[in-house]
Coordinates of C-alpha atoms and ligand atoms in Angstrom, one line a residue:
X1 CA -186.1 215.7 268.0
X2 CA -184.4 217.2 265.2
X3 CA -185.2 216.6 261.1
X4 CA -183.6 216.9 257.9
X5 CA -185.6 218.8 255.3
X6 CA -183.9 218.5 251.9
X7 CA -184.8 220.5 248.7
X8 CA -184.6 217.9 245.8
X9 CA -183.7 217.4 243.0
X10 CA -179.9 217.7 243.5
X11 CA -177.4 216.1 241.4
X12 CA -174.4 215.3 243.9
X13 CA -170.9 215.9 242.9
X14 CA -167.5 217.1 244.2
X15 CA -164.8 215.2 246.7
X16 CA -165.9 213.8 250.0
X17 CA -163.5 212.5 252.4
X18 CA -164.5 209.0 254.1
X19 CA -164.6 209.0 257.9
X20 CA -163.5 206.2 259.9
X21 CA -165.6 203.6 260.3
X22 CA -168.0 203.4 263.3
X23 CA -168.1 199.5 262.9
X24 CA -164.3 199.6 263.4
X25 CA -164.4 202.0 266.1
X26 CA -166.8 200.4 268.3
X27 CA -164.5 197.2 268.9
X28 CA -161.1 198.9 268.8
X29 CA -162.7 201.3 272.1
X30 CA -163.4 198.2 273.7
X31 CA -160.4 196.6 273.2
X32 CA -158.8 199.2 275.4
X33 CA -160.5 197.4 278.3
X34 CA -157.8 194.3 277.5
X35 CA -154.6 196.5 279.0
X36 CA -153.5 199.5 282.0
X37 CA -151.7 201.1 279.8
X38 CA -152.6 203.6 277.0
X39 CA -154.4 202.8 273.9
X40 CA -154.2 205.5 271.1
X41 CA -157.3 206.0 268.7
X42 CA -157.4 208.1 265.5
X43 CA -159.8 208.4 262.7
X44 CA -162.5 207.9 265.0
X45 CA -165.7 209.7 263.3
X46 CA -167.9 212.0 265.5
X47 CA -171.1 210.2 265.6
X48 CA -173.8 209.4 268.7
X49 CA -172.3 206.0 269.3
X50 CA -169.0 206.7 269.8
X51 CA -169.7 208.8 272.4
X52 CA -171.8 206.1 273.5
X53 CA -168.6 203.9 273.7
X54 CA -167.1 206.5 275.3
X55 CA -169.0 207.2 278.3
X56 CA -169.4 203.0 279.2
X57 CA -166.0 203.1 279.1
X58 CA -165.6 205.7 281.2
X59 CA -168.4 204.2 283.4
X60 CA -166.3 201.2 283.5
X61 CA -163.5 203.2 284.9
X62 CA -161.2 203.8 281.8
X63 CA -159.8 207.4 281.6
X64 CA -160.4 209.2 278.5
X65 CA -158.7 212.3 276.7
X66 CA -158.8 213.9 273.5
X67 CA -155.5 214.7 271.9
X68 CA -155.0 215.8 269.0
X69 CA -157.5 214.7 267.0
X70 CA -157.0 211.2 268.3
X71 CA -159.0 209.6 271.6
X72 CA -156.1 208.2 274.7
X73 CA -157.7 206.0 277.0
X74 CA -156.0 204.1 280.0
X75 CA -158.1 201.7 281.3
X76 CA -155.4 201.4 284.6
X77 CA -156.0 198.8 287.2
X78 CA -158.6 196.0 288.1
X79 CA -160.7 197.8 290.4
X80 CA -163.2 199.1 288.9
X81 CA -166.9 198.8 288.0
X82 CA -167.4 195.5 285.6
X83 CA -171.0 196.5 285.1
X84 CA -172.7 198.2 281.8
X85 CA -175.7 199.3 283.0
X86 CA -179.0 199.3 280.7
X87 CA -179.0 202.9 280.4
X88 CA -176.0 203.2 278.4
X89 CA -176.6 199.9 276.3
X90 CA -180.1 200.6 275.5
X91 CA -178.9 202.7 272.9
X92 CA -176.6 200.3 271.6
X93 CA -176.1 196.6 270.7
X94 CA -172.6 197.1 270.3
X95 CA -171.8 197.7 274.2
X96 CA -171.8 194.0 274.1
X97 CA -168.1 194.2 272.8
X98 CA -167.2 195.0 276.6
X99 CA -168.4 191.2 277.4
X100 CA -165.6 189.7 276.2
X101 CA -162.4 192.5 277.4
X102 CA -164.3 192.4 281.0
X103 CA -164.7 189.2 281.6
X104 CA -161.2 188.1 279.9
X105 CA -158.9 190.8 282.1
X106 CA -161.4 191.5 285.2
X107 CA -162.4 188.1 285.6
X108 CA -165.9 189.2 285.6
X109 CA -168.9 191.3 283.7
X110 CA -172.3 192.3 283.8
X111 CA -174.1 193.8 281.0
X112 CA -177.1 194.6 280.1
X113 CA -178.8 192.8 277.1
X114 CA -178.4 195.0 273.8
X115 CA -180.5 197.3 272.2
X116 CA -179.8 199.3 269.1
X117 CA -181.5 199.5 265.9
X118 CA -185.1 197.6 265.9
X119 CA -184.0 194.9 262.8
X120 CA -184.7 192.1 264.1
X121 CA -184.3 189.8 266.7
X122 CA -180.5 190.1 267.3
X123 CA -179.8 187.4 269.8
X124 CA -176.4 187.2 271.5
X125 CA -176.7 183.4 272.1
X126 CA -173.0 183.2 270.1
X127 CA -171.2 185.8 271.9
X128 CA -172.7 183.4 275.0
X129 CA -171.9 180.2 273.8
X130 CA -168.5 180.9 272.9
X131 CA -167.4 182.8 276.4
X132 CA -168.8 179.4 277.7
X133 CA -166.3 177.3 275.4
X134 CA -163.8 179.3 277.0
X135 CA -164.2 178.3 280.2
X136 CA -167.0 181.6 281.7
X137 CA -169.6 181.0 283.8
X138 CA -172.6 182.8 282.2
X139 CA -175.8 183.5 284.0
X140 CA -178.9 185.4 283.0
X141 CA -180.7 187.4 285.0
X142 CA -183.2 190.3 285.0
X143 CA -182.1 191.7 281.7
X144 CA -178.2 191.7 282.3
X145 CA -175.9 188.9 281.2
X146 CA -173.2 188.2 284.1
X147 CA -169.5 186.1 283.7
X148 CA -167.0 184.9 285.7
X149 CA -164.0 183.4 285.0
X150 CA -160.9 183.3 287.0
X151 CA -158.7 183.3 283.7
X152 CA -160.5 182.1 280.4
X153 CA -159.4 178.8 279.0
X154 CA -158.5 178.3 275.2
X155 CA -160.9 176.2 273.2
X156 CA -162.1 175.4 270.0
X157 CA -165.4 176.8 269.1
X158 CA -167.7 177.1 265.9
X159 CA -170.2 180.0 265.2
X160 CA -173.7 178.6 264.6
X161 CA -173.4 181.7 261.8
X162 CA -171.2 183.9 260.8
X163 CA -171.6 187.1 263.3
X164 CA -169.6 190.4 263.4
X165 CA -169.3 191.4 267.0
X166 CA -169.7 187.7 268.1
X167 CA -166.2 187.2 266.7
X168 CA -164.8 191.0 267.6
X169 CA -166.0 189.5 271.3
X170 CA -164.4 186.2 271.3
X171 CA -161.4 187.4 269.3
X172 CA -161.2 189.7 272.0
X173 CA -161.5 187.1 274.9
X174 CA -159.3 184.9 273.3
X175 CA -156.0 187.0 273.4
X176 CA -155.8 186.9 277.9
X177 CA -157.5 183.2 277.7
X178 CA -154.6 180.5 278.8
X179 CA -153.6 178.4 276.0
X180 CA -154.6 178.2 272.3
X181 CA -158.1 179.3 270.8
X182 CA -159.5 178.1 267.5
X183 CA -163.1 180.1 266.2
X184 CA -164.6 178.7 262.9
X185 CA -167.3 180.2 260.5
X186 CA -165.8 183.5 261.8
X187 CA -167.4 186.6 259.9
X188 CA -164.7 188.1 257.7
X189 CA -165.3 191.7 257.5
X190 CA -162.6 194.1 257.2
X191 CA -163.8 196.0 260.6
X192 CA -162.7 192.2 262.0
X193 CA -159.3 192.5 260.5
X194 CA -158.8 196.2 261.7
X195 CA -159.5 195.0 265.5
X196 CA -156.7 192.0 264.9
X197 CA -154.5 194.8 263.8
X198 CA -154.8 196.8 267.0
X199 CA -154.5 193.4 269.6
X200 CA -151.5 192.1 267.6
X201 CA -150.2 196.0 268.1
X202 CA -151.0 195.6 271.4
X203 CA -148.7 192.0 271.7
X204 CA -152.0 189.9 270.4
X205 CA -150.7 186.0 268.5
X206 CA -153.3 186.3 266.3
X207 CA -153.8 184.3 262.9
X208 CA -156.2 184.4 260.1
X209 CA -158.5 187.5 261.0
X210 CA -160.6 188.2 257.5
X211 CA -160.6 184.1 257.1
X212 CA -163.4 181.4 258.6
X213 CA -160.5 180.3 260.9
X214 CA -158.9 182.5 263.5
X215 CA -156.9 181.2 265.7
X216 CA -155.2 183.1 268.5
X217 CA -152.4 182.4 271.0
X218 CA -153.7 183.7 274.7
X219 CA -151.0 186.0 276.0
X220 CA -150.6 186.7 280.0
X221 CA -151.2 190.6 279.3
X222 CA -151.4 193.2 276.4
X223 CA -149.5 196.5 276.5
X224 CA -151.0 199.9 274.8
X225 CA -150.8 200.9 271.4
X226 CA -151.2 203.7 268.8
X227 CA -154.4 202.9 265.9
X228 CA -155.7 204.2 262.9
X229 CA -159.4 203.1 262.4
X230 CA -160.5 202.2 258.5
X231 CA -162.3 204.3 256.4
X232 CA -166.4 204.1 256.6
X233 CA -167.2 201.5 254.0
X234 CA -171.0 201.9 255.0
X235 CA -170.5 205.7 254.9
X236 CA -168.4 206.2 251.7
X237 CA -171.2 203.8 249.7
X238 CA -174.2 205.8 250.9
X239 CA -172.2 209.3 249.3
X240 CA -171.5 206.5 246.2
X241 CA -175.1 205.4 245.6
X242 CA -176.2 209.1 246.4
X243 CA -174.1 210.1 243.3
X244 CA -175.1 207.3 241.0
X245 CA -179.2 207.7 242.1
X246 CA -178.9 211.6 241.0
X247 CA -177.1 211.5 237.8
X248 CA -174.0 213.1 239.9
X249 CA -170.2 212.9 240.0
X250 CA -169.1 212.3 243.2
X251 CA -165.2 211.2 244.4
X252 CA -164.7 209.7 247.6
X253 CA -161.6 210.1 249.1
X254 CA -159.7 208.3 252.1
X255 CA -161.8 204.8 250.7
X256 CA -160.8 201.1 250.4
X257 CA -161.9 200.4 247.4
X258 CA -161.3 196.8 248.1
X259 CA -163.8 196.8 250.7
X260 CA -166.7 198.2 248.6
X261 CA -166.5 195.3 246.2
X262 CA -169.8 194.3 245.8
X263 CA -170.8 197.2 246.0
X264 CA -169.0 198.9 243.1
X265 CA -169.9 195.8 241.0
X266 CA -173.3 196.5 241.2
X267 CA -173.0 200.3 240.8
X268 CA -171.3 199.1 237.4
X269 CA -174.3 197.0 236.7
X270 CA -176.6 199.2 236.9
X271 CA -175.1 202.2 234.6
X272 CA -172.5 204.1 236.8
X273 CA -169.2 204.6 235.9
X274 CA -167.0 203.9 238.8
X275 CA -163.2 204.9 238.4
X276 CA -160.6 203.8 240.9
X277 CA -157.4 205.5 241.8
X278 CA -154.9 206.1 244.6
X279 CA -157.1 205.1 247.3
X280 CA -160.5 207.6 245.9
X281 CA -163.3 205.9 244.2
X282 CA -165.1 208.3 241.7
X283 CA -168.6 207.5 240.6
X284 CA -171.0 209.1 238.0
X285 CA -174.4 208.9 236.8
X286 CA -174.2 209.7 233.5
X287 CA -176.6 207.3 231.9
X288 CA -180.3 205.7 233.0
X289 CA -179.9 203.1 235.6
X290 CA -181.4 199.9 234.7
X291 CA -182.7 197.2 237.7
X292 CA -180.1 195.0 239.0
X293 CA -180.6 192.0 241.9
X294 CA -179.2 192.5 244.9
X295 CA -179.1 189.5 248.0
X296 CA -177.4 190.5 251.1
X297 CA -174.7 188.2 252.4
X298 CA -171.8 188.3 255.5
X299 CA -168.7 189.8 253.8
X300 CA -167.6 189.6 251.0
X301 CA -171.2 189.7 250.0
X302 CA -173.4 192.9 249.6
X303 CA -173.0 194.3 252.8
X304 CA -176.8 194.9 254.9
X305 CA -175.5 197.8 255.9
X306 CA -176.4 198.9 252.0
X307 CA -179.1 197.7 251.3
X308 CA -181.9 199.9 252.5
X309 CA -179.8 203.3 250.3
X310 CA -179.7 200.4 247.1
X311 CA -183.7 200.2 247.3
X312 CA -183.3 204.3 247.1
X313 CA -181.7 203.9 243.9
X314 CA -183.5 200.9 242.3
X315 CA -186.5 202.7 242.4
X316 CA -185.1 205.3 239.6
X317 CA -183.8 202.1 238.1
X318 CA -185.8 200.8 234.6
X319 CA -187.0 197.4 235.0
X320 CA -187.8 195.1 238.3
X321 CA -185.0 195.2 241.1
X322 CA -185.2 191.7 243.5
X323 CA -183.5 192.5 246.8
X324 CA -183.3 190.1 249.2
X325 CA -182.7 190.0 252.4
X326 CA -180.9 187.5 254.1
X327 CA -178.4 188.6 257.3
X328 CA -181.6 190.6 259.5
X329 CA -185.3 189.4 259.1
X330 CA -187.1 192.7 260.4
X331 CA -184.9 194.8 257.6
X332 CA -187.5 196.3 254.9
X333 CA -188.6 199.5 257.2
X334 CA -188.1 201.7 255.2
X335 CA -190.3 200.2 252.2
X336 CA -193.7 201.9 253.6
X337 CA -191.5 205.1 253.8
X338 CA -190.7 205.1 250.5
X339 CA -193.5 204.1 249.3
X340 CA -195.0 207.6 250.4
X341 CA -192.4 209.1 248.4
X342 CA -194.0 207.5 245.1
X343 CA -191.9 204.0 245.0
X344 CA -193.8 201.2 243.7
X345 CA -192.4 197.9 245.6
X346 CA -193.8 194.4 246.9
X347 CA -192.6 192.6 249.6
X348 CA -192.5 188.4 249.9
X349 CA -190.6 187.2 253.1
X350 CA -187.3 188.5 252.7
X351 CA -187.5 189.5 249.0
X352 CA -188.9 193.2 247.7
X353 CA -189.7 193.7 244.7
X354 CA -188.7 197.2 243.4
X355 CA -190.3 198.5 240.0
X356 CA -188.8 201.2 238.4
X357 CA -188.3 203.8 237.6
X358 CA -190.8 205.9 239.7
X359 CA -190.9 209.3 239.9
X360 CA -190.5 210.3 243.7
X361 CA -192.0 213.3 245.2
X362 CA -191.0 214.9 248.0
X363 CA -192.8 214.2 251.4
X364 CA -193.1 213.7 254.9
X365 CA -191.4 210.6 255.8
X366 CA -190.0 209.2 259.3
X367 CA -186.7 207.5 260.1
X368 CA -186.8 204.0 261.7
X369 CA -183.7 203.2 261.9
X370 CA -180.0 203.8 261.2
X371 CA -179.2 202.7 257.3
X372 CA -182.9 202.7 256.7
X373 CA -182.4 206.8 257.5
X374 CA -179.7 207.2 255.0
X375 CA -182.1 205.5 252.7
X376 CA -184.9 208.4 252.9
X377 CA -182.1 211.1 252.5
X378 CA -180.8 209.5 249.1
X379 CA -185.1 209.5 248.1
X380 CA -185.3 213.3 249.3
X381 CA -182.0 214.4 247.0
X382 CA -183.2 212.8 243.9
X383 CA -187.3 213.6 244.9
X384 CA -189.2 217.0 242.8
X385 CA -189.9 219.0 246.0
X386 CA -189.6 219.3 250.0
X387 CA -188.8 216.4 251.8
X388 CA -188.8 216.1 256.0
X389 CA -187.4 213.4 257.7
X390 CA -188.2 213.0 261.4
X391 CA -186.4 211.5 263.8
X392 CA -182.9 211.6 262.3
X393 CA -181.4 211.4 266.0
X394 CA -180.8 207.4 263.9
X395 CA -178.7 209.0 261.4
X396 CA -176.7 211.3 264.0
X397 CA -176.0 207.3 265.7
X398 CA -173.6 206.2 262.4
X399 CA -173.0 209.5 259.9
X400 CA -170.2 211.8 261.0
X401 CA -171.4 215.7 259.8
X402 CA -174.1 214.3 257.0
X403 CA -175.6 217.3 256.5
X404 CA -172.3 219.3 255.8
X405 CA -170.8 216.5 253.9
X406 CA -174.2 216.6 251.7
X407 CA -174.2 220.9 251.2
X408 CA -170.3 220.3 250.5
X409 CA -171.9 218.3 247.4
X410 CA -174.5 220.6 246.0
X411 CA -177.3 219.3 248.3
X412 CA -180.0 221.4 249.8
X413 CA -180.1 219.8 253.2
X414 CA -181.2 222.1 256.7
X415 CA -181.2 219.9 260.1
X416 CA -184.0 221.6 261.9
X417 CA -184.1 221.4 265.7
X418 CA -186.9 220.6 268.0
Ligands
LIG1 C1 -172.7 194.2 262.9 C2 -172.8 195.7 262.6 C3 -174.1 196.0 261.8 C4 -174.3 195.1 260.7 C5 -174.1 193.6 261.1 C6 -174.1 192.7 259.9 C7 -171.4 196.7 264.3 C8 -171.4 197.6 265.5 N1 -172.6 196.5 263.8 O1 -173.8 194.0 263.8 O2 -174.0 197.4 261.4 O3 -175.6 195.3 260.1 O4 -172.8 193.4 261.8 O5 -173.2 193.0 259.0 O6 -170.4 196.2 263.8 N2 -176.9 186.5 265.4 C9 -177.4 185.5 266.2 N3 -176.8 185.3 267.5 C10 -175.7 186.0 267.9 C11 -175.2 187.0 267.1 C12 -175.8 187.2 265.8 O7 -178.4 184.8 265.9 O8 -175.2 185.7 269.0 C13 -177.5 186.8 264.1 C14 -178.1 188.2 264.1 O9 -179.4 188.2 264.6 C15 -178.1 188.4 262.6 C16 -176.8 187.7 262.1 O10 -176.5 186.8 263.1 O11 -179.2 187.8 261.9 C17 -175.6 188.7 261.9 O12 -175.5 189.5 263.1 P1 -174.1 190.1 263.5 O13 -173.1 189.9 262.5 O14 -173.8 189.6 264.9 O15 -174.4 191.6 263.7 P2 -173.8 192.7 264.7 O16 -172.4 192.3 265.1 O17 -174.8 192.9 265.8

């Protein structure tokens, strides 16, 4: 299993262009599932899960070709294999996405239940519940999730919460379902609103993506389409927090600012500069960070995805930082990890308490997790010393190139293999 090990101190700074996003990506491959003809995919970063994505599809019969940069795929015909079998989704929650596409063109599905990142529980009772208000007969059965439908209904249905691929899934099943669909307490993040874009390119009646409400018109089939995936929100604010946390200068380039916004606010709050212009977001650390709250939220709150790299920062921050946790219960891995590295921090429930600043030193720490990964790397580039972080395979799941993107900013970072 490879590991980083990072030389620190660094101070980060320089340009660093912003991948697309794998949370983007992950749907918009599935989507490709809703039509036979061609589906046209650029921006899409070259991380472990994409491939992922790429090789259920291909299990499920969709043909798939690099060009140019960009990823064609042509899932023709009905006759293939509706089934994702455990050994590809073990890997990764999302390959629930193909639920709703299968079941909603194929008439049928059968997937195994998700793995992925070990944050918590992570039912899919909503993706469930929903496909059931659309008329699919679900079954469970040794570890796979099976549905049948001749032709999904339109209905109205109401998310318990507000969950990301729950409502990438439905919106998905939605668009071939006969008749009208109404979701409520729909998430609203922007990776939502880039999947809308791609189905309405692809002859999708859909309304209100990005809102509670979506409401979508069920169209007898979808044609192919050409896409751009969003930048990496989650991606672009680790490189953000990395400059802030070592006193660097770092410009991100490619961004949406507007879909970093809590973010940057608290960046701001707790001493960075953060400039804004033509699409780059610039970021420096030029003065002591002081402690700042943080409580996770669904979009257009503080994004999860964040919060583990924040706790990197807040433990160079003077004064007591309260994050809490409120989207994934299992989510503070990464605490005992840092706490190796010299952090001082308390954990109540959902709530750590960070106390800064802390020196951090250098040391032997282990990845448990995706975000919770990117959290040790910011500790190693602003700890005195040699830091190595095993199991990074989590990283390699959601960071396109992080080690290059990291030298290309001053940083001291070798992946060793083995
Ligand atoms: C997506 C993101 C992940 C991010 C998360 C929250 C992808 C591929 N992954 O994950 O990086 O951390 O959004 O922003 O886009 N829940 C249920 N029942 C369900 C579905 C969800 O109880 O059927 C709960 C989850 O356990 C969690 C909360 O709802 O507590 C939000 O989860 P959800 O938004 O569904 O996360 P994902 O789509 O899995």
């Amino acid at each position: 299993m490879d590991r980083f090990r990072i030389q620190g101190p660094t101070r980060l700074a320089g340009r660093v262009r912003a991948s697309g996003a794998k949370n983007a990506s992950l749907p918009a491959l599935a989507a490709c599932l809703l039509t036979s003809e061609p589906v046209i995919l650029g921006r899409l970063p070259a991380v472990r899960d994409i491939l992922t994505m790429r090789r259920l599809l291909e299990h499920l019969g969709v043909i798939t070709e690099d060009v140019g940069g960009a990823l064609r795929l042509e899932a023709r015909g009905k006759a293939h294999d509706d089934e994702a079998p455990y050994e590809l989704v073990k890997t990764m929650r999302a390959s629930v996405l193909s639920l709703g596409p299968l079941v909603a063109r194929r008439g049928h599905a059968r997937v195994s239940l998700p793995g992925g990142c070990a944050i918590g529980v992570r039912p899919i009772d909503q993706h469930l519940a929903g496909l059931a208000a659309l008329g699919a007969d679900i079954h469970l059965e040794g570890g796979y999730v099976e549905a049948r439908a001749d032709r999904l209904a339109g209905g109205r249905f109401r998310f318990d919460m507000p969950t990301v691929g729950g409502t990438e899934n439905l919106m998905m099943a939605a668009v071939l379902a006969r008749g009208t669909t109404v979701l409520d307490n729909c998430a609203r993040e922007p990776e939502i609103v880039d999947l809308a874009r791609l189905l309405v390119k692809m002859g999708a009646d859909i309304e209100g993506a990005g809102s509670p409400t979506v409401t979508i018109r069920g169209a007898d089939e979808l044609g192919g389409a050409e896409h751009e995936i969003i930048p990496d929100r989650i991606e672009g604010g680790t490189y953000l927090i990395g400059a802030a946390m070592t006193g660097g200068d770092v410009t991100l380039e490619g961004a949406c600012p507007g879909d970093l916004g809590p973010l940057l606010d608290t960046l701001g709050e707790v001493g960075a500069t953060v400039d804004l212009a033509d699409g780059a977001i610039r970021v420096r650390g030029d003065e002591p960070l002081r402690a700042a709250d943080v409580e996770t939220a669904p979009h257009p709150g503080f994004p999860t995805d964040l919060q583990a790299q924040y706790m990197a920062l807040a433990t160079l921050a003077e004064g007591t930082s309260h994050i809490q946790e409120t989207v994934f219960e299992n989510r503070f891995q990464h605490v005992p990890e840092l706490a190796r590295m010299g952090a001082v921090i308390d954990v109540t429930g959902n709530v750590a308490r960070v106390y800064g600043p802390t020196p951090l030193s250098g040391s032997p720490v282990m990845a448990t997790d995706l975000r919770a990964s990117a959290c040790l790397v910011l500790a190693a580039l602003a700890a005195s010393g040699e830091t190595e972080i095993q199991r990074i395979y989590h990283l390699d799941r959601g960071y396109e190139r992080m080690e290059e993107k990291l030298r290309s900013l001053g940083a001291q970072v070798e992946r060793v293999a083995g």
